[in-house]
Amino acid sequence: MADVKKHDTPMCDELKSGPWPSFVDDIEQKGLQGKQACLDLLGQLELSYVHKETHWKHGGIVGVFGYGGGVIGRYSDAPEQFPAVAHFHTIRVNQPASKFYNSAFLRKLCDMWDHRGSGMTNLHGSTGDMVLLGTTTDQLEPVFYDLTHQMSVDLGGSGSNLRTPSCCVGRARCEWSCLDTQAICYDLTQTYQDELHRPAFPYKFKFKVSGCPNDCVAAIARSCCSIIGTWKDDIRIDQEAVKAYIGGELKPNAGAHSDRDWGAFDIQKEVIDLCPTKCMWMEGDELKIDNRECTRCMHCINVMPEALRPGTDTGATILVGAKAPILEGAQMSTLAIPFIRMEPPFDEFKEFVDKIWDWWMEEGKNRERFGELIQRQSLQEFIRRAELKPIPQMVKEPRSNPYVFWSEDEVEGGWKRDIKAFRARHAA
Amino acid sequence: MDLKEIREKLQEDWGDLPSFDISEVVSKPYDPKLGEELYDPKKPMANRITDIGPPYFEQFFPEVIKKNYGKWKSHEIMEPGIIKYTSETGDVVYVVRCGSPRLITTDTIREICDIADKYCDGYMRWTTRNNIEFHVETEDQLRALLDDLKGRKFPGGSYKFPVGGTGASVTNIVHTQGWVHCHTPATDASGVVKAVMDDLFEYFGSHKLPAQVRIALACCLNMCGAVHCSDIAILGVHRKPPFVEDDRITGVCEIPLAVAACPLGAIKPATVEIDGKKIKTVRVNEKRCMFCGNCYTMCPAMPLADMDGDGIAILVGGKISNRVSAPKFSKLVIPYIPNEPPRWPSTVKVIRKILETYASDANKYERLGEWAERIGWERFFEKCDIPFTDKSIDDYRLAYDTYHTTTQFKWSVHTDNL
């Protein structure tokens, strides 16, 4: 055993048993091989289990020269007991789009992090970054130099910056993707490096890219600008495969329900009746779809992947304004652009981004998310500032109150009126 | 477009960035001295490389992925955790999905690299929900990989790489840092996740549920884990108003920012006398506090954490996918469960109860929220044996949208005594 001090951690130790991978075992093993920070981290966690309160201090602004994000300061409030985690800063490293790696890259990153940090990571943070957990202030610049010079990788976003964009697996491995998600993610990340590293926004801003409406990166729930793949033409149908599903030769939903007997596949009950717009029917043994009525929910395609595929005239639906509850309550993204082509260099999309950022940077209050600005100033104002055309697809239903903010130029004759002329018609 | 066209188009704009080919840089062994050699604190701009962004994705794609980019035709989940993708070219790739606690050491990453080197030409991938994916091209490689993964365990007996998380399963819990690394949590993250996943392990490696169940944990209302659209959300909550450290506040925060941080206007500026000196501070209208913690985010002299006040709320019925019904928010059904480290038995028990009630009652393909809406929320509380309290009635912004304005309701345990 290396020369390290293991703390007494009876409660943490209880999390070594059970089948799910034990983070406690992983961290302890690493500690016993010579990383005191790992053992101190477990010691401090044990103290939190006793007190039922965190032992990390609030804040601490640290960073690398010229960047206003990517590093989050963290200090223990029990540094005498746990000196190896007294400073325990986080470094966000910008992940490659959709998180494919090779071992050469990761091994070198591990060598760097063992040398300069605790050896602890999150793969990955919620935003998508590779998160290196735990180093001291004096190591921050050397880590940054190592990352840029020896790994050719940059930091991710934090604070009131553009946050690191992320995307689903896309066309790399999914037959449903209507977008080159990695290309979009990479290009946006490179285009907006300045916004990502140097805080100039009222608050954080997030892009997320999903290739289809299944939305595997949860773009609609957690990005200020959600880019979600869709198609304009007809769902592609292989009628032979439809018959194979009906005949039981193919497993519905690609085998997703294999451990329970749900009975024989019933296309009427499992597909046609569940279609939200009821735009499908059988004619003899052929499946028919009224594509004009389809809202592309993906259910039929998910159930019969061998038989149905999205169309080939593809692009993105853009929705805006999602966020978690703090402060004005949770929001999902609202439909802004029903369809836009997404091919490099994505100029049309970037013009839209410029317009909405101009509005937000001009009008947004300190720590006001983009979705909250839309709430405060209205969807109409968003539509005006983004120079979009209002369409019924933007709302679930028309308003039920009559309080319309007409502007003067919309009303015949304007608002300047002659009270004398009015009184000439109507005695007071 | 194929990968070559995409790269050429992107290189028209970004061709001078090192990120398109990092193989030469990465092939050199790590030099532990280079950082200090290149960085000079007296000349901070010297040798500084900035704004290079992430490495270009294509160089991390396995060959079969590169070759079949945009050509995938269909997929089949062969068994839980194993997906076979078929390309228009006739190529196939088998993907093995493994759970991970997300909080992992460099030694575990190296072990993942060892596996990737042995079976997958050195390539691997992570999913949005912190699963690890290995790609192989033959059934023989697949079986060898699965045998290998099964045998890898930590000293305490837990699996290092459990296979599952596909189809109608409980896949990995997305979660936050908790007491392991965060300054604002109301509960732990990794410990709760470990306890819940140990209990639901059978559902990770099987396809027994009516549809997929997405569980997420956020250790405070900031929701770094974005749990607000999850089938089952575990949320850390505070229940005591913030302290105000009068003797410290002016030194560590700007009072107007602390006042502005409160969405309910419950924080007002105040002046107090300490040792004969007048000091500017704030006072909290405690009856108005909804324990969001935003004041503490802005002001370190207003901590909320409390061993008796903090705990877990459970929200259910959210979803992300647009499948069948539109995406939905999760709804608060249990306002508070005490923190019970290290294994949070009350939280674990109630999640199992909700999951199994759903599993036995919902239709095939029906997500938890769709099921609750179909049977009615009164029936949801009845069937799950969860007491309904006024805490589940919204009284924040847009609360009216959630009120029931119809005579259509179901008789349930809540009305049987009338």
PDB file of C-alpha atoms in Angstrom, chain A residues 64-227:
ATOM      1  CA  VAL A  64      -7.196  30.625 -16.675  1.00  0.00           C
ATOM      2  CA  PHE A  65      -5.903  33.837 -18.196  1.00  0.00           C
ATOM      3  CA  GLY A  66      -8.193  35.379 -20.801  1.00  0.00           C
ATOM      4  CA  TYR A  67     -11.102  32.998 -20.229  1.00  0.00           C
ATOM      5  CA  GLY A  68     -14.129  33.714 -18.051  1.00  0.00           C
ATOM      6  CA  GLY A  69     -15.327  30.131 -17.845  1.00  0.00           C
ATOM      7  CA  GLY A  70     -14.374  26.482 -17.923  1.00  0.00           C
ATOM      8  CA  VAL A  71     -13.034  26.345 -14.364  1.00  0.00           C
ATOM      9  CA  ILE A  72     -15.172  26.254 -11.220  1.00  0.00           C
ATOM     10  CA  GLY A  73     -13.558  27.009  -7.880  1.00  0.00           C
ATOM     11  CA  ARG A  74     -14.219  24.585  -5.049  1.00  0.00           C
ATOM     12  CA  TYR A  75     -12.844  24.556  -1.487  1.00  0.00           C
ATOM     13  CA  SER A  76     -13.434  22.199   1.421  1.00  0.00           C
ATOM     14  CA  ASP A  77     -14.796  23.686   4.638  1.00  0.00           C
ATOM     15  CA  ALA A  78     -12.835  21.060   6.603  1.00  0.00           C
ATOM     16  CA  PRO A  79      -9.338  21.506   5.123  1.00  0.00           C
ATOM     17  CA  GLU A  80      -7.496  20.480   8.295  1.00  0.00           C
ATOM     18  CA  GLN A  81      -9.189  17.096   8.317  1.00  0.00           C
ATOM     19  CA  PHE A  82      -9.000  16.644   4.545  1.00  0.00           C
ATOM     20  CA  PRO A  83      -5.985  18.644   3.329  1.00  0.00           C
ATOM     21  CA  ALA A  84      -5.701  16.874  -0.029  1.00  0.00           C
ATOM     22  CA  VAL A  85      -9.108  18.242  -1.056  1.00  0.00           C
ATOM     23  CA  ALA A  86      -8.694  21.696   0.533  1.00  0.00           C
ATOM     24  CA  HIS A  87      -8.646  23.101  -3.020  1.00  0.00           C
ATOM     25  CA  PHE A  88     -10.662  20.897  -5.315  1.00  0.00           C
ATOM     26  CA  HIS A  89     -11.455  22.884  -8.458  1.00  0.00           C
ATOM     27  CA  THR A  90     -13.398  21.569 -11.430  1.00  0.00           C
ATOM     28  CA  ILE A  91     -12.207  21.828 -15.021  1.00  0.00           C
ATOM     29  CA  ARG A  92     -14.671  21.412 -17.881  1.00  0.00           C
ATOM     30  CA  VAL A  93     -13.102  19.996 -21.045  1.00  0.00           C
ATOM     31  CA  ASN A  94     -15.013  20.309 -24.307  1.00  0.00           C
ATOM     32  CA  GLN A  95     -16.036  16.786 -25.365  1.00  0.00           C
ATOM     33  CA  PRO A  96     -15.895  15.683 -29.010  1.00  0.00           C
ATOM     34  CA  ALA A  97     -19.389  15.759 -30.542  1.00  0.00           C
ATOM     35  CA  SER A  98     -21.532  12.778 -29.458  1.00  0.00           C
ATOM     36  CA  LYS A  99     -18.786  11.473 -27.164  1.00  0.00           C
ATOM     37  CA  PHE A 100     -16.931   8.931 -29.280  1.00  0.00           C
ATOM     38  CA  TYR A 101     -13.306   8.520 -28.140  1.00  0.00           C
ATOM     39  CA  ASN A 102     -10.253   6.491 -28.837  1.00  0.00           C
ATOM     40  CA  SER A 103      -8.105   5.026 -26.121  1.00  0.00           C
ATOM     41  CA  ALA A 104      -4.994   7.010 -27.085  1.00  0.00           C
ATOM     42  CA  PHE A 105      -6.767  10.283 -26.347  1.00  0.00           C
ATOM     43  CA  LEU A 106      -8.334   9.139 -23.086  1.00  0.00           C
ATOM     44  CA  ARG A 107      -5.181   7.464 -21.766  1.00  0.00           C
ATOM     45  CA  LYS A 108      -3.178  10.627 -22.287  1.00  0.00           C
ATOM     46  CA  LEU A 109      -5.885  12.656 -20.600  1.00  0.00           C
ATOM     47  CA  CYS A 110      -5.734  10.217 -17.662  1.00  0.00           C
ATOM     48  CA  ASP A 111      -1.932  10.555 -17.468  1.00  0.00           C
ATOM     49  CA  MET A 112      -2.278  14.321 -17.394  1.00  0.00           C
ATOM     50  CA  TRP A 113      -5.014  14.246 -14.764  1.00  0.00           C
ATOM     51  CA  ASP A 114      -3.172  11.804 -12.511  1.00  0.00           C
ATOM     52  CA  HIS A 115      -0.186  14.139 -12.646  1.00  0.00           C
ATOM     53  CA  ARG A 116      -2.023  17.411 -12.150  1.00  0.00           C
ATOM     54  CA  GLY A 117      -5.253  16.508 -10.372  1.00  0.00           C
ATOM     55  CA  SER A 118      -7.081  14.057  -8.177  1.00  0.00           C
ATOM     56  CA  GLY A 119      -7.684  11.372 -10.804  1.00  0.00           C
ATOM     57  CA  MET A 120     -11.424  11.864 -10.296  1.00  0.00           C
ATOM     58  CA  THR A 121     -13.736  12.673 -13.211  1.00  0.00           C
ATOM     59  CA  ASN A 122     -17.325  12.890 -14.297  1.00  0.00           C
ATOM     60  CA  LEU A 123     -17.856  11.274 -17.659  1.00  0.00           C
ATOM     61  CA  HIS A 124     -19.715  13.394 -18.372  1.00  0.00           C
ATOM     62  CA  GLY A 125     -21.185  16.539 -16.863  1.00  0.00           C
ATOM     63  CA  SER A 126     -24.863  17.225 -17.515  1.00  0.00           C
ATOM     64  CA  THR A 127     -24.066  19.751 -20.227  1.00  0.00           C
ATOM     65  CA  GLY A 128     -21.842  17.233 -21.977  1.00  0.00           C
ATOM     66  CA  ASP A 129     -18.303  18.272 -21.013  1.00  0.00           C
ATOM     67  CA  MET A 130     -15.680  15.906 -19.752  1.00  0.00           C
ATOM     68  CA  VAL A 131     -15.411  17.053 -16.154  1.00  0.00           C
ATOM     69  CA  LEU A 132     -12.102  16.834 -14.318  1.00  0.00           C
ATOM     70  CA  LEU A 133     -12.807  17.009 -10.597  1.00  0.00           C
ATOM     71  CA  GLY A 134     -10.280  18.280  -8.150  1.00  0.00           C
ATOM     72  CA  THR A 135      -7.093  20.227  -8.539  1.00  0.00           C
ATOM     73  CA  THR A 136      -5.358  23.192  -6.946  1.00  0.00           C
ATOM     74  CA  THR A 137      -5.179  26.782  -8.192  1.00  0.00           C
ATOM     75  CA  ASP A 138      -1.495  26.566  -9.136  1.00  0.00           C
ATOM     76  CA  GLN A 139      -2.231  23.663 -11.479  1.00  0.00           C
ATOM     77  CA  LEU A 140      -4.902  25.440 -13.534  1.00  0.00           C
ATOM     78  CA  GLU A 141      -2.620  27.111 -16.073  1.00  0.00           C
ATOM     79  CA  PRO A 142      -0.405  24.042 -16.524  1.00  0.00           C
ATOM     80  CA  VAL A 143      -3.538  21.915 -17.042  1.00  0.00           C
ATOM     81  CA  PHE A 144      -4.739  24.373 -19.681  1.00  0.00           C
ATOM     82  CA  TYR A 145      -1.356  24.336 -21.430  1.00  0.00           C
ATOM     83  CA  ASP A 146      -1.315  20.535 -21.309  1.00  0.00           C
ATOM     84  CA  LEU A 147      -4.833  20.334 -22.749  1.00  0.00           C
ATOM     85  CA  THR A 148      -4.181  22.753 -25.603  1.00  0.00           C
ATOM     86  CA  HIS A 149      -0.588  21.775 -26.437  1.00  0.00           C
ATOM     87  CA  GLN A 150      -0.541  18.068 -25.699  1.00  0.00           C
ATOM     88  CA  MET A 151      -4.175  17.099 -26.346  1.00  0.00           C
ATOM     89  CA  SER A 152      -5.450  19.724 -28.824  1.00  0.00           C
ATOM     90  CA  VAL A 153      -8.582  20.155 -26.754  1.00  0.00           C
ATOM     91  CA  ASP A 154     -10.098  23.280 -25.240  1.00  0.00           C
ATOM     92  CA  LEU A 155     -12.099  24.119 -22.136  1.00  0.00           C
ATOM     93  CA  GLY A 156     -15.906  24.058 -22.049  1.00  0.00           C
ATOM     94  CA  GLY A 157     -18.287  26.770 -20.913  1.00  0.00           C
ATOM     95  CA  SER A 158     -19.442  27.889 -17.472  1.00  0.00           C
ATOM     96  CA  GLY A 159     -20.965  31.018 -15.947  1.00  0.00           C
ATOM     97  CA  SER A 160     -22.756  33.555 -18.142  1.00  0.00           C
ATOM     98  CA  ASN A 161     -21.247  32.054 -21.278  1.00  0.00           C
ATOM     99  CA  LEU A 162     -22.404  29.938 -24.130  1.00  0.00           C
ATOM    100  CA  ARG A 163     -22.310  26.474 -22.613  1.00  0.00           C
ATOM    101  CA  THR A 164     -20.663  23.616 -24.457  1.00  0.00           C
ATOM    102  CA  PRO A 165     -23.053  22.494 -27.216  1.00  0.00           C
ATOM    103  CA  SER A 166     -23.948  18.796 -27.301  1.00  0.00           C
ATOM    104  CA  CYS A 167     -25.702  16.398 -29.645  1.00  0.00           C
ATOM    105  CA  CYS A 168     -27.065  12.860 -30.033  1.00  0.00           C
ATOM    106  CA  VAL A 169     -25.325  10.046 -31.942  1.00  0.00           C
ATOM    107  CA  GLY A 170     -26.971  11.249 -35.157  1.00  0.00           C
ATOM    108  CA  ARG A 171     -26.245   9.739 -38.556  1.00  0.00           C
ATOM    109  CA  ALA A 172     -23.092   8.144 -37.173  1.00  0.00           C
ATOM    110  CA  ARG A 173     -25.184   5.271 -35.841  1.00  0.00           C
ATOM    111  CA  CYS A 174     -28.889   6.016 -36.072  1.00  0.00           C
ATOM    112  CA  GLU A 175     -31.147   5.435 -39.054  1.00  0.00           C
ATOM    113  CA  TRP A 176     -33.644   7.995 -37.810  1.00  0.00           C
ATOM    114  CA  SER A 177     -31.378  11.021 -37.684  1.00  0.00           C
ATOM    115  CA  CYS A 178     -32.503  13.815 -39.989  1.00  0.00           C
ATOM    116  CA  LEU A 179     -29.417  15.900 -39.223  1.00  0.00           C
ATOM    117  CA  ASP A 180     -25.645  15.707 -39.283  1.00  0.00           C
ATOM    118  CA  THR A 181     -25.749  16.361 -35.564  1.00  0.00           C
ATOM    119  CA  GLN A 182     -21.989  16.198 -34.996  1.00  0.00           C
ATOM    120  CA  ALA A 183     -21.278  18.628 -37.835  1.00  0.00           C
ATOM    121  CA  ILE A 184     -23.794  21.125 -36.436  1.00  0.00           C
ATOM    122  CA  CYS A 185     -22.441  20.736 -32.909  1.00  0.00           C
ATOM    123  CA  TYR A 186     -18.821  21.095 -34.033  1.00  0.00           C
ATOM    124  CA  ASP A 187     -19.492  24.072 -36.269  1.00  0.00           C
ATOM    125  CA  LEU A 188     -21.525  25.980 -33.666  1.00  0.00           C
ATOM    126  CA  THR A 189     -18.873  25.293 -31.031  1.00  0.00           C
ATOM    127  CA  GLN A 190     -16.130  26.659 -33.288  1.00  0.00           C
ATOM    128  CA  THR A 191     -18.200  29.595 -34.526  1.00  0.00           C
ATOM    129  CA  TYR A 192     -18.964  30.785 -31.027  1.00  0.00           C
ATOM    130  CA  GLN A 193     -15.637  30.166 -29.243  1.00  0.00           C
ATOM    131  CA  ASP A 194     -15.537  33.749 -28.021  1.00  0.00           C
ATOM    132  CA  GLU A 195     -19.038  33.504 -26.530  1.00  0.00           C
ATOM    133  CA  LEU A 196     -18.122  30.143 -25.008  1.00  0.00           C
ATOM    134  CA  HIS A 197     -14.996  31.352 -23.227  1.00  0.00           C
ATOM    135  CA  ARG A 198     -15.710  35.002 -22.420  1.00  0.00           C
ATOM    136  CA  PRO A 199     -18.876  35.909 -20.542  1.00  0.00           C
ATOM    137  CA  ALA A 200     -20.899  38.555 -22.379  1.00  0.00           C
ATOM    138  CA  PHE A 201     -24.441  37.260 -21.893  1.00  0.00           C
ATOM    139  CA  PRO A 202     -27.012  38.001 -19.174  1.00  0.00           C
ATOM    140  CA  TYR A 203     -26.763  34.333 -18.173  1.00  0.00           C
ATOM    141  CA  LYS A 204     -25.963  30.898 -19.585  1.00  0.00           C
ATOM    142  CA  PHE A 205     -27.081  29.936 -23.108  1.00  0.00           C
ATOM    143  CA  LYS A 206     -27.335  26.365 -24.390  1.00  0.00           C
ATOM    144  CA  PHE A 207     -27.538  24.717 -27.822  1.00  0.00           C
ATOM    145  CA  LYS A 208     -28.475  21.057 -28.075  1.00  0.00           C
ATOM    146  CA  VAL A 209     -28.928  19.033 -31.235  1.00  0.00           C
ATOM    147  CA  SER A 210     -31.112  15.938 -31.565  1.00  0.00           C
ATOM    148  CA  GLY A 211     -31.418  14.149 -34.885  1.00  0.00           C
ATOM    149  CA  CYS A 212     -35.131  13.322 -34.593  1.00  0.00           C
ATOM    150  CA  PRO A 213     -38.183  14.017 -32.394  1.00  0.00           C
ATOM    151  CA  ASN A 214     -37.227  11.178 -30.019  1.00  0.00           C
ATOM    152  CA  ASP A 215     -34.795  13.844 -28.769  1.00  0.00           C
ATOM    153  CA  CYS A 216     -32.131  11.688 -27.115  1.00  0.00           C
ATOM    154  CA  VAL A 217     -30.179  14.704 -25.781  1.00  0.00           C
ATOM    155  CA  ALA A 218     -33.315  16.220 -24.224  1.00  0.00           C
ATOM    156  CA  ALA A 219     -32.851  19.386 -26.268  1.00  0.00           C
ATOM    157  CA  ILE A 220     -36.472  20.449 -25.846  1.00  0.00           C
ATOM    158  CA  ALA A 221     -36.208  20.369 -22.044  1.00  0.00           C
ATOM    159  CA  ARG A 222     -32.801  21.837 -21.408  1.00  0.00           C
ATOM    160  CA  SER A 223     -31.549  24.084 -24.172  1.00  0.00           C
ATOM    161  CA  CYS A 224     -32.193  27.740 -24.885  1.00  0.00           C
ATOM    162  CA  CYS A 225     -32.014  26.848 -28.555  1.00  0.00           C
ATOM    163  CA  SER A 226     -33.149  23.313 -29.388  1.00  0.00           C
ATOM    164  CA  ILE A 227     -32.264  21.993 -32.843  1.00  0.00           C
TER     165      ILE A 227
END
